[in-house]
Amino acid sequence: MEQYIEIAGSRLHYEVTGSGKPLILMHGWGCNLSTVRSIALTAARTHTVYNIDLPGFGKSPEPDDVWGVGEYATLIERFIEALNLKAPVLVGHSYGGRIAILLSSRNSSIDAIVLVDAAGIKPKRSFNYYRKVYTFKAAKALMKLLLGPERASRRIEAMRASRGSSDYAQASPRMRAIMSKSVNQDLTSVLSSIKAPALLIWGENDTATPLSDAKKMERMIPDAGLVSFPGCGHYSFLDNPGQFAAVLSSFLSSRMK
């Protein structure tokens, strides 16, 4: 069932399926709730699933400011309060995993979390990466001097779009700023504060959020278990839907006891 809710000035679009204890499902960057409907279908066997279009995606308008992971997590907390959801399970893919990590690290009422190819650990950068970053910063300063602030700003944004990821290139200026802010937020320090049981499901060939990130999360979250699928990438739930559904169903069923 398709629904909308207004929370602190944000209009949030979401779908509700299934019955039972509440489960909040959050998609990854550049996606929307339709991307994770197969997860919702599995979870709806045991839970009432709230599959959310995060602000800036699907039918939920962009935030009115440059948000970071904290603002997204606060919005989901307010969503939980507004709907009076008791001890929800959080399921997050990629960027949605970032939100699940932060929210569960500061909220003891979360029943469990499922991190699917989740983001949250800042990658180690090579010398070439930092060389490109500081070269780009120097070019920005020079352009502002030669072209003036307004023309330089347009030129810099065009350079970022042409050199960045496809997600970055396709985003609006505000969502690009949110993406830049979010990817630099390292959540490693909050992992040990997560008290809820955590299931990590990963594709072994994931290059966006590598399996090494999952292993680090498993080590640092006090009650965590990792299941990885050979031959699968960043969308493990689409690459191996049968095994994914079996693993998720088993975990969610255990939370019903």
PDB file of C-alpha atoms in Angstrom:
ATOM      1  CA  MET A   1       0.000   0.000   0.000  1.00  0.00           C
ATOM      2  CA  GLU A   2       1.440   3.355  -1.096  1.00  0.00           C
ATOM      3  CA  GLN A   3       1.506   6.120   1.525  1.00  0.00           C
ATOM      4  CA  TYR A   4       2.964   9.564   2.296  1.00  0.00           C
ATOM      5  CA  ILE A   5       3.834  11.237   5.578  1.00  0.00           C
ATOM      6  CA  GLU A   6       5.025  14.751   6.457  1.00  0.00           C
ATOM      7  CA  ILE A   7       7.859  14.781   9.006  1.00  0.00           C
ATOM      8  CA  ALA A   8       9.594  18.001  10.055  1.00  0.00           C
ATOM      9  CA  GLY A   9       9.043  19.576   6.641  1.00  0.00           C
ATOM     10  CA  SER A  10       9.997  16.456   4.670  1.00  0.00           C
ATOM     11  CA  ARG A  11       7.397  14.620   2.586  1.00  0.00           C
ATOM     12  CA  LEU A  12       8.242  10.927   2.702  1.00  0.00           C
ATOM     13  CA  HIS A  13       6.863   8.350   0.285  1.00  0.00           C
ATOM     14  CA  TYR A  14       6.743   4.703   1.363  1.00  0.00           C
ATOM     15  CA  GLU A  15       4.987   1.377   0.789  1.00  0.00           C
ATOM     16  CA  VAL A  16       3.591  -0.955   3.445  1.00  0.00           C
ATOM     17  CA  THR A  17       3.333  -4.718   2.918  1.00  0.00           C
ATOM     18  CA  GLY A  18       3.001  -7.817   5.093  1.00  0.00           C
ATOM     19  CA  SER A  19       2.015  -8.114   8.728  1.00  0.00           C
ATOM     20  CA  GLY A  20       3.686  -8.682  12.082  1.00  0.00           C
ATOM     21  CA  LYS A  21       6.494  -6.809  13.793  1.00  0.00           C
ATOM     22  CA  PRO A  22       7.747  -3.655  11.988  1.00  0.00           C
ATOM     23  CA  LEU A  23      10.673  -3.664   9.580  1.00  0.00           C
ATOM     24  CA  ILE A  24      12.070  -0.556   7.876  1.00  0.00           C
ATOM     25  CA  LEU A  25      13.704  -1.080   4.482  1.00  0.00           C
ATOM     26  CA  MET A  26      16.094   1.530   3.053  1.00  0.00           C
ATOM     27  CA  HIS A  27      17.499   1.459  -0.486  1.00  0.00           C
ATOM     28  CA  GLY A  28      20.922   2.545  -1.714  1.00  0.00           C
ATOM     29  CA  TRP A  29      22.135   5.733  -3.351  1.00  0.00           C
ATOM     30  CA  GLY A  30      20.732   6.431  -6.815  1.00  0.00           C
ATOM     31  CA  CYS A  31      17.951   3.902  -6.284  1.00  0.00           C
ATOM     32  CA  ASN A  32      14.425   3.983  -4.850  1.00  0.00           C
ATOM     33  CA  LEU A  33      12.064   1.644  -3.064  1.00  0.00           C
ATOM     34  CA  SER A  34      11.333  -0.299  -6.272  1.00  0.00           C
ATOM     35  CA  THR A  35      14.976  -1.484  -6.345  1.00  0.00           C
ATOM     36  CA  VAL A  36      14.543  -3.379  -3.073  1.00  0.00           C
ATOM     37  CA  ARG A  37      10.984  -4.657  -3.561  1.00  0.00           C
ATOM     38  CA  SER A  38      12.286  -8.228  -3.767  1.00  0.00           C
ATOM     39  CA  ILE A  39      13.700  -7.784  -0.250  1.00  0.00           C
ATOM     40  CA  ALA A  40      10.339  -6.386   0.881  1.00  0.00           C
ATOM     41  CA  LEU A  41       8.561  -9.402  -0.592  1.00  0.00           C
ATOM     42  CA  THR A  42      10.729 -11.783   1.440  1.00  0.00           C
ATOM     43  CA  ALA A  43      10.545  -9.751   4.650  1.00  0.00           C
ATOM     44  CA  ALA A  44       6.742  -9.405   4.389  1.00  0.00           C
ATOM     45  CA  ARG A  45       6.377 -13.123   5.143  1.00  0.00           C
ATOM     46  CA  THR A  46       7.186 -12.431   8.795  1.00  0.00           C
ATOM     47  CA  HIS A  47       7.064  -8.629   9.255  1.00  0.00           C
ATOM     48  CA  THR A  48       5.155  -5.500   8.374  1.00  0.00           C
ATOM     49  CA  VAL A  49       7.547  -3.863   5.907  1.00  0.00           C
ATOM     50  CA  TYR A  50       7.877  -0.086   5.556  1.00  0.00           C
ATOM     51  CA  ASN A  51       9.791   0.322   2.293  1.00  0.00           C
ATOM     52  CA  ILE A  52      10.901   3.962   2.123  1.00  0.00           C
ATOM     53  CA  ASP A  53      11.877   6.325  -0.692  1.00  0.00           C
ATOM     54  CA  LEU A  54      14.660   8.259   1.025  1.00  0.00           C
ATOM     55  CA  PRO A  55      14.537  12.053   0.534  1.00  0.00           C
ATOM     56  CA  GLY A  56      15.902  12.938  -2.901  1.00  0.00           C
ATOM     57  CA  PHE A  57      14.954   9.587  -4.451  1.00  0.00           C
ATOM     58  CA  GLY A  58      11.825   8.088  -5.981  1.00  0.00           C
ATOM     59  CA  LYS A  59       8.745  10.073  -4.981  1.00  0.00           C
ATOM     60  CA  SER A  60      10.313  11.723  -1.907  1.00  0.00           C
ATOM     61  CA  PRO A  61      11.500  15.301  -2.608  1.00  0.00           C
ATOM     62  CA  GLU A  62      15.086  16.371  -1.972  1.00  0.00           C
ATOM     63  CA  PRO A  63      16.021  17.694   1.469  1.00  0.00           C
ATOM     64  CA  ASP A  64      15.930  21.484   1.769  1.00  0.00           C
ATOM     65  CA  ASP A  65      19.558  21.547   2.876  1.00  0.00           C
ATOM     66  CA  VAL A  66      22.796  19.589   2.402  1.00  0.00           C
ATOM     67  CA  TRP A  67      22.193  16.571   4.628  1.00  0.00           C
ATOM     68  CA  GLY A  68      24.641  14.033   5.915  1.00  0.00           C
ATOM     69  CA  VAL A  69      23.970  10.540   7.228  1.00  0.00           C
ATOM     70  CA  GLY A  70      22.969  12.052  10.585  1.00  0.00           C
ATOM     71  CA  GLU A  71      20.059  13.993   9.134  1.00  0.00           C
ATOM     72  CA  TYR A  72      18.769  10.943   7.266  1.00  0.00           C
ATOM     73  CA  ALA A  73      19.032   8.860  10.438  1.00  0.00           C
ATOM     74  CA  THR A  74      17.157  11.512  12.431  1.00  0.00           C
ATOM     75  CA  LEU A  75      14.363  11.516   9.842  1.00  0.00           C
ATOM     76  CA  ILE A  76      13.973   7.736  10.115  1.00  0.00           C
ATOM     77  CA  GLU A  77      13.917   8.042  13.921  1.00  0.00           C
ATOM     78  CA  ARG A  78      11.088  10.557  13.599  1.00  0.00           C
ATOM     79  CA  PHE A  79       9.324   8.234  11.154  1.00  0.00           C
ATOM     80  CA  ILE A  80       9.498   5.472  13.773  1.00  0.00           C
ATOM     81  CA  GLU A  81       8.094   7.819  16.411  1.00  0.00           C
ATOM     82  CA  ALA A  82       5.350   9.202  14.157  1.00  0.00           C
ATOM     83  CA  LEU A  83       4.055   5.718  13.299  1.00  0.00           C
ATOM     84  CA  ASN A  84       4.675   4.427  16.830  1.00  0.00           C
ATOM     85  CA  LEU A  85       6.726   1.488  15.560  1.00  0.00           C
ATOM     86  CA  LYS A  86       7.957  -0.650  18.440  1.00  0.00           C
ATOM     87  CA  ALA A  87      11.390  -2.277  18.198  1.00  0.00           C
ATOM     88  CA  PRO A  88      11.698  -2.272  14.397  1.00  0.00           C
ATOM     89  CA  VAL A  89      14.171  -4.277  12.353  1.00  0.00           C
ATOM     90  CA  LEU A  90      16.301  -2.084  10.080  1.00  0.00           C
ATOM     91  CA  VAL A  91      17.351  -3.356   6.651  1.00  0.00           C
ATOM     92  CA  GLY A  92      19.651  -1.168   4.582  1.00  0.00           C
ATOM     93  CA  HIS A  93      21.322  -1.681   1.231  1.00  0.00           C
ATOM     94  CA  SER A  94      24.446   0.374   0.457  1.00  0.00           C
ATOM     95  CA  TYR A  95      23.628   3.973   1.520  1.00  0.00           C
ATOM     96  CA  GLY A  96      20.606   2.670   3.414  1.00  0.00           C
ATOM     97  CA  GLY A  97      23.099   0.593   5.376  1.00  0.00           C
ATOM     98  CA  ARG A  98      24.863   3.773   6.474  1.00  0.00           C
ATOM     99  CA  ILE A  99      21.608   5.028   7.950  1.00  0.00           C
ATOM    100  CA  ALA A 100      20.916   1.692   9.655  1.00  0.00           C
ATOM    101  CA  ILE A 101      24.406   1.668  11.214  1.00  0.00           C
ATOM    102  CA  LEU A 102      24.177   5.176  12.627  1.00  0.00           C
ATOM    103  CA  LEU A 103      20.578   4.882  13.793  1.00  0.00           C
ATOM    104  CA  SER A 104      21.112   1.553  15.562  1.00  0.00           C
ATOM    105  CA  SER A 105      24.327   2.793  17.208  1.00  0.00           C
ATOM    106  CA  ARG A 106      22.391   5.491  19.059  1.00  0.00           C
ATOM    107  CA  ASN A 107      19.016   3.808  19.538  1.00  0.00           C
ATOM    108  CA  SER A 108      18.771   0.810  21.870  1.00  0.00           C
ATOM    109  CA  SER A 109      15.176   0.018  20.891  1.00  0.00           C
ATOM    110  CA  ILE A 110      16.130  -1.421  17.476  1.00  0.00           C
ATOM    111  CA  ASP A 111      15.339  -5.135  17.390  1.00  0.00           C
ATOM    112  CA  ALA A 112      17.915  -6.140  14.762  1.00  0.00           C
ATOM    113  CA  ILE A 113      19.702  -4.829  11.679  1.00  0.00           C
ATOM    114  CA  VAL A 114      20.434  -6.353   8.285  1.00  0.00           C
ATOM    115  CA  LEU A 115      23.246  -4.726   6.327  1.00  0.00           C
ATOM    116  CA  VAL A 116      23.234  -5.603   2.628  1.00  0.00           C
ATOM    117  CA  ASP A 117      26.442  -4.624   0.817  1.00  0.00           C
ATOM    118  CA  ALA A 118      26.385  -1.647   3.160  1.00  0.00           C
ATOM    119  CA  ALA A 119      28.438   1.537   2.986  1.00  0.00           C
ATOM    120  CA  GLY A 120      29.869   3.204   6.070  1.00  0.00           C
ATOM    121  CA  ILE A 121      33.602   2.537   6.128  1.00  0.00           C
ATOM    122  CA  LYS A 122      35.741   5.182   4.487  1.00  0.00           C
ATOM    123  CA  PRO A 123      38.031   3.529   1.939  1.00  0.00           C
ATOM    124  CA  LYS A 124      41.792   3.741   2.179  1.00  0.00           C
ATOM    125  CA  ARG A 125      43.083   6.212  -0.401  1.00  0.00           C
ATOM    126  CA  SER A 126      46.169   5.821  -2.594  1.00  0.00           C
ATOM    127  CA  PHE A 127      48.796   8.495  -3.228  1.00  0.00           C
ATOM    128  CA  ASN A 128      47.298   9.028  -6.710  1.00  0.00           C
ATOM    129  CA  TYR A 129      43.903   9.738  -5.175  1.00  0.00           C
ATOM    130  CA  TYR A 130      45.275  12.494  -2.956  1.00  0.00           C
ATOM    131  CA  ARG A 131      47.376  13.860  -5.848  1.00  0.00           C
ATOM    132  CA  LYS A 132      44.201  14.228  -7.925  1.00  0.00           C
ATOM    133  CA  VAL A 133      42.289  15.777  -5.019  1.00  0.00           C
ATOM    134  CA  TYR A 134      44.905  18.457  -4.317  1.00  0.00           C
ATOM    135  CA  THR A 135      45.430  19.129  -8.039  1.00  0.00           C
ATOM    136  CA  PHE A 136      41.683  19.677  -8.339  1.00  0.00           C
ATOM    137  CA  LYS A 137      41.670  22.015  -5.313  1.00  0.00           C
ATOM    138  CA  ALA A 138      44.514  24.043  -6.813  1.00  0.00           C
ATOM    139  CA  ALA A 139      42.634  24.275 -10.120  1.00  0.00           C
ATOM    140  CA  LYS A 140      39.520  25.483  -8.255  1.00  0.00           C
ATOM    141  CA  ALA A 141      41.441  28.278  -6.565  1.00  0.00           C
ATOM    142  CA  LEU A 142      43.035  29.334  -9.858  1.00  0.00           C
ATOM    143  CA  MET A 143      39.708  29.368 -11.721  1.00  0.00           C
ATOM    144  CA  LYS A 144      38.090  31.566  -9.065  1.00  0.00           C
ATOM    145  CA  LEU A 145      40.966  33.995  -9.508  1.00  0.00           C
ATOM    146  CA  LEU A 146      40.800  34.028 -13.316  1.00  0.00           C
ATOM    147  CA  LEU A 147      37.046  33.619 -13.967  1.00  0.00           C
ATOM    148  CA  GLY A 148      35.398  35.063 -10.894  1.00  0.00           C
ATOM    149  CA  PRO A 149      33.275  33.144  -8.342  1.00  0.00           C
ATOM    150  CA  GLU A 150      30.130  32.598 -10.464  1.00  0.00           C
ATOM    151  CA  ARG A 151      31.753  31.382 -13.701  1.00  0.00           C
ATOM    152  CA  ALA A 152      34.281  29.353 -11.725  1.00  0.00           C
ATOM    153  CA  SER A 153      31.495  27.632  -9.763  1.00  0.00           C
ATOM    154  CA  ARG A 154      29.770  26.510 -12.987  1.00  0.00           C
ATOM    155  CA  ARG A 155      33.039  25.260 -14.466  1.00  0.00           C
ATOM    156  CA  ILE A 156      33.984  23.377 -11.281  1.00  0.00           C
ATOM    157  CA  GLU A 157      30.582  21.662 -11.097  1.00  0.00           C
ATOM    158  CA  ALA A 158      30.938  20.563 -14.739  1.00  0.00           C
ATOM    159  CA  MET A 159      34.400  19.155 -13.993  1.00  0.00           C
ATOM    160  CA  ARG A 160      33.084  17.233 -10.990  1.00  0.00           C
ATOM    161  CA  ALA A 161      30.214  15.770 -13.004  1.00  0.00           C
ATOM    162  CA  SER A 162      32.486  14.660 -15.857  1.00  0.00           C
ATOM    163  CA  ARG A 163      35.093  13.081 -13.561  1.00  0.00           C
ATOM    164  CA  GLY A 164      32.849  11.644 -10.870  1.00  0.00           C
ATOM    165  CA  SER A 165      30.828   8.431 -10.678  1.00  0.00           C
ATOM    166  CA  SER A 166      27.663   7.935 -12.714  1.00  0.00           C
ATOM    167  CA  ASP A 167      25.644   8.426  -9.497  1.00  0.00           C
ATOM    168  CA  TYR A 168      27.328  11.794  -8.980  1.00  0.00           C
ATOM    169  CA  ALA A 169      26.961  12.869 -12.613  1.00  0.00           C
ATOM    170  CA  GLN A 170      23.231  12.088 -12.677  1.00  0.00           C
ATOM    171  CA  ALA A 171      22.416  13.826  -9.384  1.00  0.00           C
ATOM    172  CA  SER A 172      21.173  17.372  -8.878  1.00  0.00           C
ATOM    173  CA  PRO A 173      23.629  19.929  -7.424  1.00  0.00           C
ATOM    174  CA  ARG A 174      22.156  19.512  -3.913  1.00  0.00           C
ATOM    175  CA  MET A 175      22.214  15.706  -4.067  1.00  0.00           C
ATOM    176  CA  ARG A 176      25.799  15.864  -5.321  1.00  0.00           C
ATOM    177  CA  ALA A 177      26.702  17.922  -2.266  1.00  0.00           C
ATOM    178  CA  ILE A 178      24.899  15.421  -0.023  1.00  0.00           C
ATOM    179  CA  MET A 179      26.713  12.533  -1.685  1.00  0.00           C
ATOM    180  CA  SER A 180      30.106  14.235  -1.241  1.00  0.00           C
ATOM    181  CA  LYS A 181      29.356  14.926   2.421  1.00  0.00           C
ATOM    182  CA  SER A 182      28.093  11.413   3.084  1.00  0.00           C
ATOM    183  CA  VAL A 183      30.891   9.395   1.488  1.00  0.00           C
ATOM    184  CA  ASN A 184      33.401  11.199   3.704  1.00  0.00           C
ATOM    185  CA  GLN A 185      31.562  10.205   6.879  1.00  0.00           C
ATOM    186  CA  ASP A 186      33.386   7.217   8.347  1.00  0.00           C
ATOM    187  CA  LEU A 187      31.103   5.251  10.679  1.00  0.00           C
ATOM    188  CA  THR A 188      33.781   2.871  11.947  1.00  0.00           C
ATOM    189  CA  SER A 189      33.818   4.530  15.364  1.00  0.00           C
ATOM    190  CA  VAL A 190      30.113   3.803  16.029  1.00  0.00           C
ATOM    191  CA  LEU A 191      30.102   0.110  15.072  1.00  0.00           C
ATOM    192  CA  SER A 192      30.976  -1.067  18.582  1.00  0.00           C
ATOM    193  CA  SER A 193      27.988   0.876  19.968  1.00  0.00           C
ATOM    194  CA  ILE A 194      25.468  -1.250  18.047  1.00  0.00           C
ATOM    195  CA  LYS A 195      23.702  -3.472  20.567  1.00  0.00           C
ATOM    196  CA  ALA A 196      21.180  -5.068  18.195  1.00  0.00           C
ATOM    197  CA  PRO A 197      21.965  -8.410  16.526  1.00  0.00           C
ATOM    198  CA  ALA A 198      23.296  -7.774  13.021  1.00  0.00           C
ATOM    199  CA  LEU A 199      23.197  -9.892   9.870  1.00  0.00           C
ATOM    200  CA  LEU A 200      25.593  -8.874   7.112  1.00  0.00           C
ATOM    201  CA  ILE A 201      24.841 -10.139   3.588  1.00  0.00           C
ATOM    202  CA  TRP A 202      27.465  -9.436   0.931  1.00  0.00           C
ATOM    203  CA  GLY A 203      28.537 -10.156  -2.614  1.00  0.00           C
ATOM    204  CA  GLU A 204      32.119 -11.415  -2.645  1.00  0.00           C
ATOM    205  CA  ASN A 205      32.817  -9.487  -5.862  1.00  0.00           C
ATOM    206  CA  ASP A 206      31.422  -6.202  -4.547  1.00  0.00           C
ATOM    207  CA  THR A 207      33.753  -3.394  -5.664  1.00  0.00           C
ATOM    208  CA  ALA A 208      31.654  -0.483  -4.350  1.00  0.00           C
ATOM    209  CA  THR A 209      31.690  -1.706  -0.738  1.00  0.00           C
ATOM    210  CA  PRO A 210      34.239  -4.541  -0.705  1.00  0.00           C
ATOM    211  CA  LEU A 211      33.989  -7.700   1.362  1.00  0.00           C
ATOM    212  CA  SER A 212      36.847  -6.417   3.534  1.00  0.00           C
ATOM    213  CA  ASP A 213      34.409  -3.730   4.792  1.00  0.00           C
ATOM    214  CA  ALA A 214      31.933  -6.443   5.767  1.00  0.00           C
ATOM    215  CA  LYS A 215      34.613  -8.373   7.647  1.00  0.00           C
ATOM    216  CA  LYS A 216      35.612  -5.254   9.552  1.00  0.00           C
ATOM    217  CA  MET A 217      31.971  -4.582  10.441  1.00  0.00           C
ATOM    218  CA  GLU A 218      31.566  -8.180  11.599  1.00  0.00           C
ATOM    219  CA  ARG A 219      34.588  -7.840  13.883  1.00  0.00           C
ATOM    220  CA  MET A 220      33.503  -4.538  15.379  1.00  0.00           C
ATOM    221  CA  ILE A 221      29.746  -5.022  15.847  1.00  0.00           C
ATOM    222  CA  PRO A 222      29.372  -7.016  19.089  1.00  0.00           C
ATOM    223  CA  ASP A 223      26.690  -9.443  17.843  1.00  0.00           C
ATOM    224  CA  ALA A 224      27.197  -9.840  14.091  1.00  0.00           C
ATOM    225  CA  GLY A 225      27.320 -12.617  11.538  1.00  0.00           C
ATOM    226  CA  LEU A 226      28.396 -12.427   7.891  1.00  0.00           C
ATOM    227  CA  VAL A 227      27.064 -14.409   4.913  1.00  0.00           C
ATOM    228  CA  SER A 228      28.760 -13.805   1.560  1.00  0.00           C
ATOM    229  CA  PHE A 229      27.829 -15.045  -1.898  1.00  0.00           C
ATOM    230  CA  PRO A 230      30.510 -16.014  -4.465  1.00  0.00           C
ATOM    231  CA  GLY A 231      30.136 -14.426  -7.889  1.00  0.00           C
ATOM    232  CA  CYS A 232      27.871 -11.645  -6.618  1.00  0.00           C
ATOM    233  CA  GLY A 233      28.483  -7.913  -6.670  1.00  0.00           C
ATOM    234  CA  HIS A 234      27.072  -4.851  -4.950  1.00  0.00           C
ATOM    235  CA  TYR A 235      23.483  -5.990  -5.519  1.00  0.00           C
ATOM    236  CA  SER A 236      23.775  -9.434  -3.945  1.00  0.00           C
ATOM    237  CA  PHE A 237      19.999  -9.622  -3.439  1.00  0.00           C
ATOM    238  CA  LEU A 238      19.516  -9.365  -7.223  1.00  0.00           C
ATOM    239  CA  ASP A 239      22.538 -11.456  -8.210  1.00  0.00           C
ATOM    240  CA  ASN A 240      21.522 -14.434  -6.057  1.00  0.00           C
ATOM    241  CA  PRO A 241      17.861 -13.899  -5.124  1.00  0.00           C
ATOM    242  CA  GLY A 242      17.164 -17.486  -4.022  1.00  0.00           C
ATOM    243  CA  GLN A 243      19.949 -17.809  -1.464  1.00  0.00           C
ATOM    244  CA  PHE A 244      19.490 -14.209  -0.352  1.00  0.00           C
ATOM    245  CA  ALA A 245      15.814 -14.822   0.405  1.00  0.00           C
ATOM    246  CA  ALA A 246      16.637 -18.029   2.293  1.00  0.00           C
ATOM    247  CA  VAL A 247      19.258 -16.334   4.490  1.00  0.00           C
ATOM    248  CA  LEU A 248      17.083 -13.295   5.192  1.00  0.00           C
ATOM    249  CA  SER A 249      13.996 -15.415   5.947  1.00  0.00           C
ATOM    250  CA  SER A 250      15.926 -17.578   8.395  1.00  0.00           C
ATOM    251  CA  PHE A 251      17.248 -14.543  10.267  1.00  0.00           C
ATOM    252  CA  LEU A 252      13.911 -12.727  10.391  1.00  0.00           C
ATOM    253  CA  SER A 253      12.092 -15.872  11.526  1.00  0.00           C
ATOM    254  CA  SER A 254      14.548 -16.166  14.404  1.00  0.00           C
ATOM    255  CA  ARG A 255      13.524 -12.661  15.541  1.00  0.00           C
ATOM    256  CA  MET A 256       9.899 -13.808  15.869  1.00  0.00           C
ATOM    257  CA  LYS A 257      10.648 -16.295  18.650  1.00  0.00           C
TER     258      LYS A 257
END
